[in-house]
Amino acid sequence: MATKKSTSVKTSKSYKENVGKGGETHQESRSAPVLKTPQGTPIADNQNSLRAGARGPGLLEDRQLREKLFHFDHERIPERVVHARGFGAHGYFEALDTLDGVTCADLFKRKGRKTPVFARFSTVAGNKGSADLARDVRGFAVKFYTQEGNWDLVGNNIPVFFIQDAMKFPDLIHAAKAEPDRGFPQAQTAHDNFWDFISLTPESMHMVMWIMSDRTIPRSLRFMEGFGVHTFRFINAAGKSTFVKFHWKPAQGMQSVTWDEALRINGADPDYHRRDMWNAIQSGDYPTWELGVQLFDDAFAEKFEFDVLDATKLIPEEQVPVKIVGRMVLNKAVDNFFAETEQVAFCTQNLVPGIDQSNDPLLQGRNFSYLDTQLKRLGSPNFTHIPINAPKCPVHNFMQDGHMAMHNRAGRANYEPNSWGGEQGGPREDSETGYVSYSEPMTGEKVRQRSETFSDHYSQANQFYRSQTEAEQAHIADALVFELSKVERSDIRERMVSHLLNIDRGLAKNVANKLGISNMPKPAPAARKPIMDLPVSDALSINKSSQPTLAGRTFGVFLSNGADNKLLKNLKRLLKKEGADYDLITPAIQGTTLSDGEVITGDETYEGGPSALYDVVVVIVSDEQRSLFTTTPAARHFIEDAYRHSKYIAYSSNLQETVEQLLNGRECDQAMFSLSKKADIERFLTSARALRYWDREDG
Ligand code: HDE
């Protein structure tokens, strides 16, 4: 690693001579730390292997070449078996309220206490190189480096899961990932094996409603909620337990893209989510979430319609309100992606005093799986010695040796109890401060059995669907039609429709109709009769929960040569006031001359900056360049797509006729604004805070 202490080098003349013809580098008089081998030997020539004569064979003694290739050959570690593609960042958690009397967990002890965190967001099904906008659940994993050890809250952006018992996880994941004979499709559930498994697994129906909703195509990682999913326990100093469910609420508001946008974004910028997070942190617009808890006791658990240990169910916020107890701010990108994001190892059993497990059978299985997978992935039981995984509080124990052991204890004793005192004798257990599991009374027979209380599979699916806005319901139907249309076997499609009939008849009919199923199947047999009148929960809908704001959003500003710079300058000023960012999309990346002669550099070109990448679009074109929209497909698509994606659109007033032509007979609606002066921009921005004009989808 480069340090200030490293000696600097000037490339020597003899080195230059050795490099010879064609081997010139740009290093000539550069000051830099000396390049070294892993053993610390300085390197004179990093361009050529050691050979017997310039055209002769290589020599075995070339340790520099062998060490370099050896290291390169071993750069890869197994990618995560699920959640392979991810993006992480550092930050802190700040307690906004104390949880006195509810939990003795250190991080909630004092209002204002800050605890360092590392968060990693991920997709589930795709490989490391897959695209960000796959329709998929997002992982939302946070490691809190508390004073009493690491607490990992390894959640998702959806509050429920597909299955109720860890026994089914390998089957679920096998079915979702690429089919084994052909190795595709990548990062997609739109194939036979997935829907075959799902349609044979009624417990997944609630989750199916969520994954077919816009929750699985978030606009950005910054704009999504997170959930601990399982019921956990808080334990107070007296050993009393309170059940808890964890929620992350994005301070930036919730937002998703449309499916058609997702398809376009995956082509235009497969790294859309990670780039967005990186840019937000670099520009100081730190992604922030509030941490909320739903607290409830045994009496509530007893009377609740569903089993609180069943991970396919949630507790509506209207029934148990979410109490905000802290916030997480991500304010530092990683220094190195591999060292931190790739090597971070989360585990559901990493809990701290004051937080405990519940008997959720999915959670119990996860507790085994995470530790096990780390050994495969990171190759050593000493993965906690890697800085990203190491607790930030002192750690003393008698564990020793193994691959890459870095913290073997000094001193004589490596066992306990021992008679060696002080430093030599090492650490001791402490019943006062040590972790004590909640002493839940247990009885029961040894069985392989699903609890009868887990058998309602449709009621909350119906509640979720009914809680959505019309536009959101339409998106769910479209997603089901898209996915099931990629399924080859008609019996699988029809089996899915038979489940939908238990969720919502209208949805089932709509999907069956669009799939071309003329003979409606019978509803699937339900283990328990669904409750079809659970109260609507607005918190389940993105559109009903979103706050009107442009803060943290990005405008796509399409410009031609000669575009009105006064209008542009006003727009820039007003966007700053709104806390919004913008990209300038110009005919060439360098050197667009505006109306007053100013020459500007673009952020994207017409081909590289389709409107799908932006939240709101503005088009400013000179009179001479209006023909762009007939000659240049990318220019035409910029407006047409923004219109189709229900976006707010503003354009310089000279484009009124052009825009009307592009709309092909449809009228300019309330989300389209012609701009000629500052007041027009202000009017436009006030409306655009709504971000989408969904009414357009009905047309
Ligand atoms: Fe995971 N899951 N999971 N999972 N999971 C992994 O651990 C597993 C489940 C989640 O950014 C693996 O380190 C089982 C639910 C996240 O590094 C593995 C079951 C939820 C991440 C594993 C589940 C999650 C993982 C793979 C069913 C939401 C990424 C690599 C019982 C509450 C963490 C790894 C990161 C990763 C097992 C179900 C969230 C194999 C057996 C439910 C966010 O251990």
GROMACS .gro file of N, CA and C in nm, residues 147-283:
model
  411
  147GLN      N    1  -2.035  -0.113   2.069
  147GLN     CA    2  -1.934  -0.129   2.174
  147GLN      C    3  -1.941  -0.268   2.236
  148GLU      N    4  -2.048  -0.341   2.209
  148GLU     CA    5  -2.060  -0.475   2.265
  148GLU      C    6  -2.061  -0.581   2.155
  149GLY      N    7  -1.993  -0.550   2.047
  149GLY     CA    8  -1.980  -0.647   1.938
  149GLY      C    9  -2.066  -0.609   1.819
  150ASN      N   10  -2.051  -0.688   1.712
  150ASN     CA   11  -2.121  -0.656   1.587
  150ASN      C   12  -2.264  -0.709   1.589
  151TRP      N   13  -2.355  -0.621   1.548
  151TRP     CA   14  -2.494  -0.664   1.526
  151TRP      C   15  -2.521  -0.653   1.377
  152ASP      N   16  -2.561  -0.764   1.316
  152ASP     CA   17  -2.595  -0.764   1.174
  152ASP      C   18  -2.746  -0.772   1.158
  153LEU      N   19  -2.802  -0.672   1.092
  153LEU     CA   20  -2.944  -0.676   1.058
  153LEU      C   21  -2.950  -0.705   0.908
  154VAL      N   22  -2.968  -0.833   0.875
  154VAL     CA   23  -2.955  -0.878   0.735
  154VAL      C   24  -3.094  -0.889   0.674
  155GLY      N   25  -3.141  -0.778   0.621
  155GLY     CA   26  -3.280  -0.772   0.575
  155GLY      C   27  -3.293  -0.759   0.425
  156ASN      N   28  -3.415  -0.735   0.382
  156ASN     CA   29  -3.449  -0.716   0.240
  156ASN      C   30  -3.531  -0.589   0.225
  157ASN      N   31  -3.559  -0.551   0.100
  157ASN     CA   32  -3.645  -0.433   0.080
  157ASN      C   33  -3.793  -0.471   0.072
  158ILE      N   34  -3.823  -0.593   0.110
  158ILE     CA   35  -3.961  -0.643   0.112
  158ILE      C   36  -3.982  -0.708   0.249
  159PRO      N   37  -4.093  -0.680   0.317
  159PRO     CA   38  -4.106  -0.722   0.457
  159PRO      C   39  -4.143  -0.868   0.479
  160VAL      N   40  -4.169  -0.941   0.369
  160VAL     CA   41  -4.205  -1.083   0.385
  160VAL      C   42  -4.114  -1.166   0.296
  161PHE      N   43  -4.126  -1.299   0.306
  161PHE     CA   44  -4.040  -1.384   0.224
  161PHE      C   45  -4.124  -1.491   0.153
  162PHE      N   46  -4.060  -1.562   0.061
  162PHE     CA   47  -4.129  -1.662  -0.021
  162PHE      C   48  -4.173  -1.785   0.058
  163ILE      N   49  -4.090  -1.821   0.155
  163ILE     CA   50  -4.109  -1.952   0.219
  163ILE      C   51  -4.110  -1.936   0.371
  164GLN      N   52  -4.158  -2.041   0.437
  164GLN     CA   53  -4.173  -2.033   0.583
  164GLN      C   54  -4.067  -2.112   0.657
  165ASP      N   55  -4.000  -2.203   0.586
  165ASP     CA   56  -3.906  -2.292   0.654
  165ASP      C   57  -3.776  -2.297   0.572
  166ALA      N   58  -3.663  -2.286   0.643
  166ALA     CA   59  -3.533  -2.283   0.576
  166ALA      C   60  -3.510  -2.407   0.489
  167MET      N   61  -3.582  -2.515   0.519
  167MET     CA   62  -3.568  -2.639   0.443
  167MET      C   63  -3.592  -2.615   0.294
  168LYS      N   64  -3.676  -2.515   0.261
  168LYS     CA   65  -3.711  -2.494   0.120
  168LYS      C   66  -3.620  -2.394   0.049
  169PHE      N   67  -3.524  -2.333   0.120
  169PHE     CA   68  -3.445  -2.226   0.058
  169PHE      C   69  -3.364  -2.273  -0.063
  170PRO      N   70  -3.289  -2.383  -0.051
  170PRO     CA   71  -3.214  -2.428  -0.171
  170PRO      C   72  -3.306  -2.453  -0.290
  171ASP      N   73  -3.426  -2.509  -0.266
  171ASP     CA   74  -3.519  -2.534  -0.378
  171ASP      C   75  -3.564  -2.403  -0.441
  172LEU      N   76  -3.599  -2.308  -0.355
  172LEU     CA   77  -3.644  -2.177  -0.406
  172LEU      C   78  -3.534  -2.114  -0.492
  173ILE      N   79  -3.413  -2.113  -0.442
  173ILE     CA   80  -3.305  -2.044  -0.513
  173ILE      C   81  -3.267  -2.120  -0.641
  174HIS      N   82  -3.264  -2.254  -0.632
  174HIS     CA   83  -3.237  -2.330  -0.755
  174HIS      C   84  -3.341  -2.295  -0.862
  175ALA      N   85  -3.467  -2.290  -0.819
  175ALA     CA   86  -3.575  -2.265  -0.916
  175ALA      C   87  -3.566  -2.124  -0.975
  176ALA      N   88  -3.520  -2.028  -0.893
  176ALA     CA   89  -3.517  -1.888  -0.939
  176ALA      C   90  -3.398  -1.862  -1.031
  177LYS      N   91  -3.286  -1.927  -1.003
  177LYS     CA   92  -3.164  -1.897  -1.081
  177LYS      C   93  -3.170  -1.964  -1.218
  178ALA      N   94  -3.065  -1.947  -1.296
  178ALA     CA   95  -3.059  -2.004  -1.430
  178ALA      C   96  -3.091  -2.153  -1.427
  179GLU      N   97  -3.162  -2.201  -1.530
  179GLU     CA   98  -3.198  -2.343  -1.533
  179GLU      C   99  -3.071  -2.425  -1.557
  180PRO      N  100  -3.058  -2.540  -1.487
  180PRO     CA  101  -2.926  -2.606  -1.480
  180PRO      C  102  -2.878  -2.666  -1.611
  181ASP      N  103  -2.970  -2.706  -1.700
  181ASP     CA  104  -2.923  -2.768  -1.824
  181ASP      C  105  -2.867  -2.664  -1.919
  182ARG      N  106  -2.930  -2.541  -1.922
  182ARG     CA  107  -2.891  -2.443  -2.025
  182ARG      C  108  -2.813  -2.324  -1.972
  183GLY      N  109  -2.813  -2.306  -1.839
  183GLY     CA  110  -2.735  -2.194  -1.782
  183GLY      C  111  -2.796  -2.058  -1.806
  184PHE      N  112  -2.922  -2.048  -1.840
  184PHE     CA  113  -2.992  -1.922  -1.848
  184PHE      C  114  -3.136  -1.946  -1.807
  185PRO      N  115  -3.218  -1.844  -1.781
  185PRO     CA  116  -3.188  -1.701  -1.794
  185PRO      C  117  -3.116  -1.648  -1.671
  186GLN      N  118  -3.042  -1.541  -1.693
  186GLN     CA  119  -2.964  -1.476  -1.588
  186GLN      C  120  -3.048  -1.369  -1.520
  187ALA      N  121  -3.045  -1.368  -1.387
  187ALA     CA  122  -3.108  -1.261  -1.308
  187ALA      C  123  -3.254  -1.238  -1.346
  188GLN      N  124  -3.327  -1.345  -1.367
  188GLN     CA  125  -3.467  -1.329  -1.407
  188GLN      C  126  -3.551  -1.440  -1.348
  189THR      N  127  -3.669  -1.406  -1.303
  189THR     CA  128  -3.759  -1.511  -1.259
  189THR      C  129  -3.858  -1.548  -1.371
  190ALA      N  130  -3.845  -1.481  -1.485
  190ALA     CA  131  -3.940  -1.505  -1.594
  190ALA      C  132  -3.903  -1.633  -1.670
  191HIS      N  133  -3.920  -1.748  -1.603
  191HIS     CA  134  -3.894  -1.875  -1.671
  191HIS      C  135  -3.969  -1.989  -1.601
  192ASP      N  136  -3.977  -2.102  -1.666
  192ASP     CA  137  -4.060  -2.212  -1.619
  192ASP      C  138  -4.027  -2.258  -1.477
  193ASN      N  139  -3.897  -2.282  -1.450
  193ASN     CA  140  -3.863  -2.343  -1.321
  193ASN      C  141  -3.909  -2.257  -1.203
  194PHE      N  142  -3.893  -2.126  -1.215
  194PHE     CA  143  -3.934  -2.040  -1.104
  194PHE      C  144  -4.085  -2.052  -1.082
  195TRP      N  145  -4.162  -2.032  -1.188
  195TRP     CA  146  -4.308  -2.030  -1.171
  195TRP      C  147  -4.363  -2.168  -1.142
  196ASP      N  148  -4.291  -2.271  -1.185
  196ASP     CA  149  -4.331  -2.407  -1.150
  196ASP      C  150  -4.324  -2.422  -0.998
  197PHE      N  151  -4.208  -2.390  -0.941
  197PHE     CA  152  -4.190  -2.402  -0.795
  197PHE      C  153  -4.290  -2.314  -0.721
  198ILE      N  154  -4.301  -2.189  -0.766
  198ILE     CA  155  -4.390  -2.095  -0.696
  198ILE      C  156  -4.535  -2.143  -0.700
  199SER      N  157  -4.578  -2.189  -0.817
  199SER     CA  158  -4.718  -2.228  -0.828
  199SER      C  159  -4.747  -2.356  -0.749
  200LEU      N  160  -4.640  -2.428  -0.711
  200LEU     CA  161  -4.658  -2.546  -0.625
  200LEU      C  162  -4.635  -2.512  -0.478
  201THR      N  163  -4.614  -2.383  -0.449
  201THR     CA  164  -4.580  -2.340  -0.313
  201THR      C  165  -4.674  -2.225  -0.272
  202PRO      N  166  -4.795  -2.259  -0.230
  202PRO     CA  167  -4.894  -2.153  -0.201
  202PRO      C  168  -4.846  -2.052  -0.098
  203GLU      N  169  -4.756  -2.093  -0.006
  203GLU     CA  170  -4.711  -1.999   0.097
  203GLU      C  171  -4.639  -1.879   0.037
  204SER      N  172  -4.596  -1.889  -0.091
  204SER     CA  173  -4.520  -1.780  -0.152
  204SER      C  174  -4.611  -1.670  -0.209
  205MET      N  175  -4.745  -1.690  -0.205
  205MET     CA  176  -4.834  -1.598  -0.278
  205MET      C  177  -4.829  -1.453  -0.230
  206HIS      N  178  -4.811  -1.432  -0.101
  206HIS     CA  179  -4.802  -1.294  -0.054
  206HIS      C  180  -4.677  -1.229  -0.113
  207MET      N  181  -4.565  -1.301  -0.106
  207MET     CA  182  -4.439  -1.248  -0.161
  207MET      C  183  -4.452  -1.225  -0.312
  208VAL      N  184  -4.526  -1.312  -0.381
  208VAL     CA  185  -4.543  -1.296  -0.526
  208VAL      C  186  -4.606  -1.160  -0.557
  209MET      N  187  -4.702  -1.119  -0.478
  209MET     CA  188  -4.764  -0.986  -0.501
  209MET      C  189  -4.657  -0.877  -0.487
  210TRP      N  190  -4.570  -0.891  -0.388
  210TRP     CA  191  -4.465  -0.789  -0.369
  210TRP      C  192  -4.364  -0.789  -0.484
  211ILE      N  193  -4.322  -0.910  -0.527
  211ILE     CA  194  -4.217  -0.911  -0.631
  211ILE      C  195  -4.271  -0.870  -0.768
  212MET      N  196  -4.401  -0.885  -0.787
  212MET     CA  197  -4.460  -0.840  -0.913
  212MET      C  198  -4.494  -0.691  -0.908
  213SER      N  199  -4.479  -0.630  -0.789
  213SER     CA  200  -4.507  -0.487  -0.777
  213SER      C  201  -4.380  -0.408  -0.810
  214ASP      N  202  -4.392  -0.276  -0.811
  214ASP     CA  203  -4.277  -0.192  -0.846
  214ASP      C  204  -4.168  -0.194  -0.738
  215ARG      N  205  -4.192  -0.260  -0.625
  215ARG     CA  206  -4.089  -0.268  -0.520
  215ARG      C  207  -3.961  -0.335  -0.572
  216THR      N  208  -3.976  -0.423  -0.671
  216THR     CA  209  -3.859  -0.497  -0.718
  216THR      C  210  -3.785  -0.426  -0.831
  217ILE      N  211  -3.830  -0.304  -0.866
  217ILE     CA  212  -3.755  -0.224  -0.963
  217ILE      C  213  -3.736  -0.083  -0.905
  218PRO      N  214  -3.661  -0.075  -0.794
  218PRO     CA  215  -3.645   0.057  -0.730
  218PRO      C  216  -3.570   0.154  -0.819
  219ARG      N  217  -3.605   0.281  -0.807
  219ARG     CA  218  -3.538   0.386  -0.884
  219ARG      C  219  -3.391   0.393  -0.841
  220SER      N  220  -3.369   0.372  -0.713
  220SER     CA  221  -3.233   0.380  -0.661
  220SER      C  222  -3.232   0.307  -0.528
  221LEU      N  223  -3.115   0.263  -0.486
  221LEU     CA  224  -3.106   0.197  -0.355
  221LEU      C  225  -3.142   0.296  -0.245
  222ARG      N  226  -3.122   0.425  -0.274
  222ARG     CA  227  -3.151   0.529  -0.175
  222ARG      C  228  -3.299   0.547  -0.152
  223PHE      N  229  -3.379   0.503  -0.248
  223PHE     CA  230  -3.523   0.530  -0.242
  223PHE      C  231  -3.604   0.405  -0.205
  224MET      N  232  -3.542   0.312  -0.136
  224MET     CA  233  -3.621   0.195  -0.098
  224MET      C  234  -3.624   0.173   0.052
  225GLU      N  235  -3.731   0.108   0.096
  225GLU     CA  236  -3.742   0.072   0.237
  225GLU      C  237  -3.661  -0.055   0.263
  226GLY      N  238  -3.635  -0.080   0.390
  226GLY     CA  239  -3.569  -0.205   0.428
  226GLY      C  240  -3.645  -0.266   0.546
  227PHE      N  241  -3.633  -0.398   0.558
  227PHE     CA  242  -3.707  -0.467   0.664
  227PHE      C  243  -3.622  -0.582   0.720
  228GLY      N  244  -3.630  -0.601   0.850
  228GLY     CA  245  -3.561  -0.716   0.912
  228GLY      C  246  -3.637  -0.845   0.885
  229VAL      N  247  -3.760  -0.835   0.836
  229VAL     CA  248  -3.850  -0.945   0.800
  229VAL      C  249  -3.896  -1.027   0.922
  230HIS      N  250  -3.804  -1.096   0.987
  230HIS     CA  251  -3.846  -1.183   1.098
  230HIS      C  252  -3.888  -1.101   1.219
  231THR      N  253  -3.957  -1.167   1.308
  231THR     CA  254  -3.979  -1.110   1.441
  231THR      C  255  -3.854  -1.143   1.524
  232PHE      N  256  -3.798  -1.041   1.586
  232PHE     CA  257  -3.686  -1.061   1.680
  232PHE      C  258  -3.735  -1.028   1.820
  233ARG      N  259  -3.644  -1.036   1.916
  233ARG     CA  260  -3.678  -0.997   2.053
  233ARG      C  261  -3.583  -0.888   2.100
  234PHE      N  262  -3.638  -0.791   2.169
  234PHE     CA  263  -3.557  -0.699   2.250
  234PHE      C  264  -3.561  -0.753   2.392
  235ILE      N  265  -3.450  -0.746   2.463
  235ILE     CA  266  -3.443  -0.793   2.601
  235ILE      C  267  -3.393  -0.677   2.687
  236ASN      N  268  -3.463  -0.648   2.794
  236ASN     CA  269  -3.416  -0.537   2.880
  236ASN      C  270  -3.324  -0.590   2.991
  237ALA      N  271  -3.275  -0.499   3.076
  237ALA     CA  272  -3.175  -0.536   3.177
  237ALA      C  273  -3.230  -0.640   3.274
  238ALA      N  274  -3.362  -0.640   3.292
  238ALA     CA  275  -3.420  -0.737   3.385
  238ALA      C  276  -3.451  -0.870   3.317
  239GLY      N  277  -3.417  -0.881   3.188
  239GLY     CA  278  -3.440  -1.007   3.116
  239GLY      C  279  -3.579  -1.017   3.056
  240LYS      N  280  -3.654  -0.906   3.055
  240LYS     CA  281  -3.791  -0.910   2.998
  240LYS      C  282  -3.784  -0.899   2.846
  241SER      N  283  -3.866  -0.975   2.777
  241SER     CA  284  -3.863  -0.973   2.629
  241SER      C  285  -3.980  -0.894   2.570
  242THR      N  286  -3.951  -0.819   2.462
  242THR     CA  287  -4.055  -0.753   2.382
  242THR      C  288  -4.028  -0.794   2.238
  243PHE      N  289  -4.130  -0.836   2.166
  243PHE     CA  290  -4.109  -0.871   2.025
  243PHE      C  291  -4.082  -0.744   1.945
  244VAL      N  292  -4.000  -0.755   1.841
  244VAL     CA  293  -3.969  -0.638   1.759
  244VAL      C  294  -3.955  -0.675   1.612
  245LYS      N  295  -4.007  -0.588   1.526
  245LYS     CA  296  -3.982  -0.598   1.382
  245LYS      C  297  -3.913  -0.470   1.340
  246PHE      N  298  -3.809  -0.483   1.257
  246PHE     CA  299  -3.728  -0.366   1.220
  246PHE      C  300  -3.767  -0.313   1.081
  247HIS      N  301  -3.768  -0.181   1.070
  247HIS     CA  302  -3.802  -0.114   0.943
  247HIS      C  303  -3.699  -0.005   0.914
  248TRP      N  304  -3.657   0.005   0.788
  248TRP     CA  305  -3.577   0.119   0.743
  248TRP      C  306  -3.664   0.207   0.654
  249LYS      N  307  -3.674   0.337   0.685
  249LYS     CA  308  -3.756   0.428   0.604
  249LYS      C  309  -3.663   0.527   0.534
  250PRO      N  310  -3.663   0.531   0.401
  250PRO     CA  311  -3.570   0.621   0.332
  250PRO      C  312  -3.608   0.768   0.350
  251ALA      N  313  -3.515   0.849   0.399
  251ALA     CA  314  -3.543   0.992   0.420
  251ALA      C  315  -3.571   1.059   0.286
  252GLN      N  316  -3.519   1.001   0.178
  252GLN     CA  317  -3.536   1.058   0.044
  252GLN      C  318  -3.672   1.025  -0.016
  253GLY      N  319  -3.752   0.945   0.055
  253GLY     CA  320  -3.881   0.901   0.002
  253GLY      C  321  -3.865   0.774  -0.080
  254MET      N  322  -3.977   0.709  -0.107
  254MET     CA  323  -3.972   0.584  -0.184
  254MET      C  324  -3.999   0.614  -0.331
  255GLN      N  325  -3.936   0.542  -0.419
  255GLN     CA  326  -3.960   0.562  -0.562
  255GLN      C  327  -3.914   0.441  -0.641
  256SER      N  328  -3.989   0.408  -0.743
  256SER     CA  329  -3.949   0.298  -0.831
  256SER      C  330  -3.954   0.345  -0.976
  257VAL      N  331  -3.907   0.261  -1.066
  257VAL     CA  332  -3.917   0.294  -1.208
  257VAL      C  333  -4.026   0.205  -1.268
  258THR      N  334  -4.059   0.228  -1.393
  258THR     CA  335  -4.155   0.138  -1.459
  258THR      C  336  -4.075   0.025  -1.524
  259TRP      N  337  -4.145  -0.082  -1.557
  259TRP     CA  338  -4.076  -0.199  -1.613
  259TRP      C  339  -4.006  -0.163  -1.746
  260ASP      N  340  -4.075  -0.084  -1.828
  260ASP     CA  341  -4.015  -0.048  -1.956
  260ASP      C  342  -3.888   0.035  -1.934
  261GLU      N  343  -3.892   0.122  -1.832
  261GLU     CA  344  -3.770   0.198  -1.801
  261GLU      C  345  -3.659   0.104  -1.756
  262ALA      N  346  -3.696   0.009  -1.670
  262ALA     CA  347  -3.596  -0.086  -1.618
  262ALA      C  348  -3.524  -0.155  -1.733
  263LEU      N  349  -3.601  -0.196  -1.834
  263LEU     CA  350  -3.541  -0.265  -1.949
  263LEU      C  351  -3.442  -0.172  -2.019
  264ARG      N  352  -3.480  -0.047  -2.033
  264ARG     CA  353  -3.393   0.050  -2.101
  264ARG      C  354  -3.270   0.083  -2.017
  265ILE      N  355  -3.291   0.100  -1.888
  265ILE     CA  356  -3.179   0.135  -1.800
  265ILE      C  357  -3.075   0.023  -1.802
  266ASN      N  358  -3.122  -0.101  -1.799
  266ASN     CA  359  -3.027  -0.214  -1.799
  266ASN      C  360  -2.935  -0.210  -1.920
  267GLY      N  361  -2.987  -0.159  -2.033
  267GLY     CA  362  -2.902  -0.146  -2.151
  267GLY      C  363  -2.815  -0.021  -2.142
  268ALA      N  364  -2.875   0.091  -2.104
  268ALA     CA  365  -2.803   0.219  -2.108
  268ALA      C  366  -2.701   0.231  -1.995
  269ASP      N  367  -2.732   0.174  -1.878
  269ASP     CA  368  -2.640   0.183  -1.765
  269ASP      C  369  -2.665   0.068  -1.668
  270PRO      N  370  -2.603  -0.048  -1.694
  270PRO     CA  371  -2.628  -0.165  -1.608
  270PRO      C  372  -2.585  -0.141  -1.463
  271ASP      N  373  -2.506  -0.037  -1.438
  271ASP     CA  374  -2.460  -0.005  -1.302
  271ASP      C  375  -2.537   0.110  -1.241
  272TYR      N  376  -2.658   0.131  -1.288
  272TYR     CA  377  -2.739   0.248  -1.252
  272TYR      C  378  -2.750   0.268  -1.101
  273HIS      N  379  -2.774   0.160  -1.027
  273HIS     CA  380  -2.794   0.174  -0.883
  273HIS      C  381  -2.664   0.203  -0.810
  274ARG      N  382  -2.560   0.132  -0.849
  274ARG     CA  383  -2.434   0.156  -0.776
  274ARG      C  384  -2.377   0.293  -0.814
  275ARG      N  385  -2.394   0.333  -0.938
  275ARG     CA  386  -2.345   0.465  -0.979
  275ARG      C  387  -2.420   0.575  -0.902
  276ASP      N  388  -2.551   0.556  -0.888
  276ASP     CA  389  -2.633   0.655  -0.818
  276ASP      C  390  -2.586   0.668  -0.672
  277MET      N  391  -2.561   0.556  -0.608
  277MET     CA  392  -2.519   0.559  -0.467
  277MET      C  393  -2.381   0.624  -0.455
  278TRP      N  394  -2.293   0.586  -0.545
  278TRP     CA  395  -2.157   0.642  -0.546
  278TRP      C  396  -2.164   0.794  -0.563
  279ASN      N  397  -2.241   0.837  -0.666
  279ASN     CA  398  -2.250   0.981  -0.694
  279ASN      C  399  -2.310   1.057  -0.577
  280ALA      N  400  -2.414   1.000  -0.516
  280ALA     CA  401  -2.480   1.069  -0.405
  280ALA      C  402  -2.380   1.089  -0.290
  281ILE      N  403  -2.303   0.987  -0.261
  281ILE     CA  404  -2.208   0.998  -0.148
  281ILE      C  405  -2.097   1.097  -0.185
  282GLN      N  406  -2.046   1.085  -0.308
  282GLN     CA  407  -1.936   1.175  -0.348
  282GLN      C  408  -1.980   1.322  -0.347
  283SER      N  409  -2.109   1.345  -0.379
  283SER     CA  410  -2.152   1.485  -0.386
  283SER      C  411  -2.201   1.537  -0.251
   0.00000   0.00000   0.00000
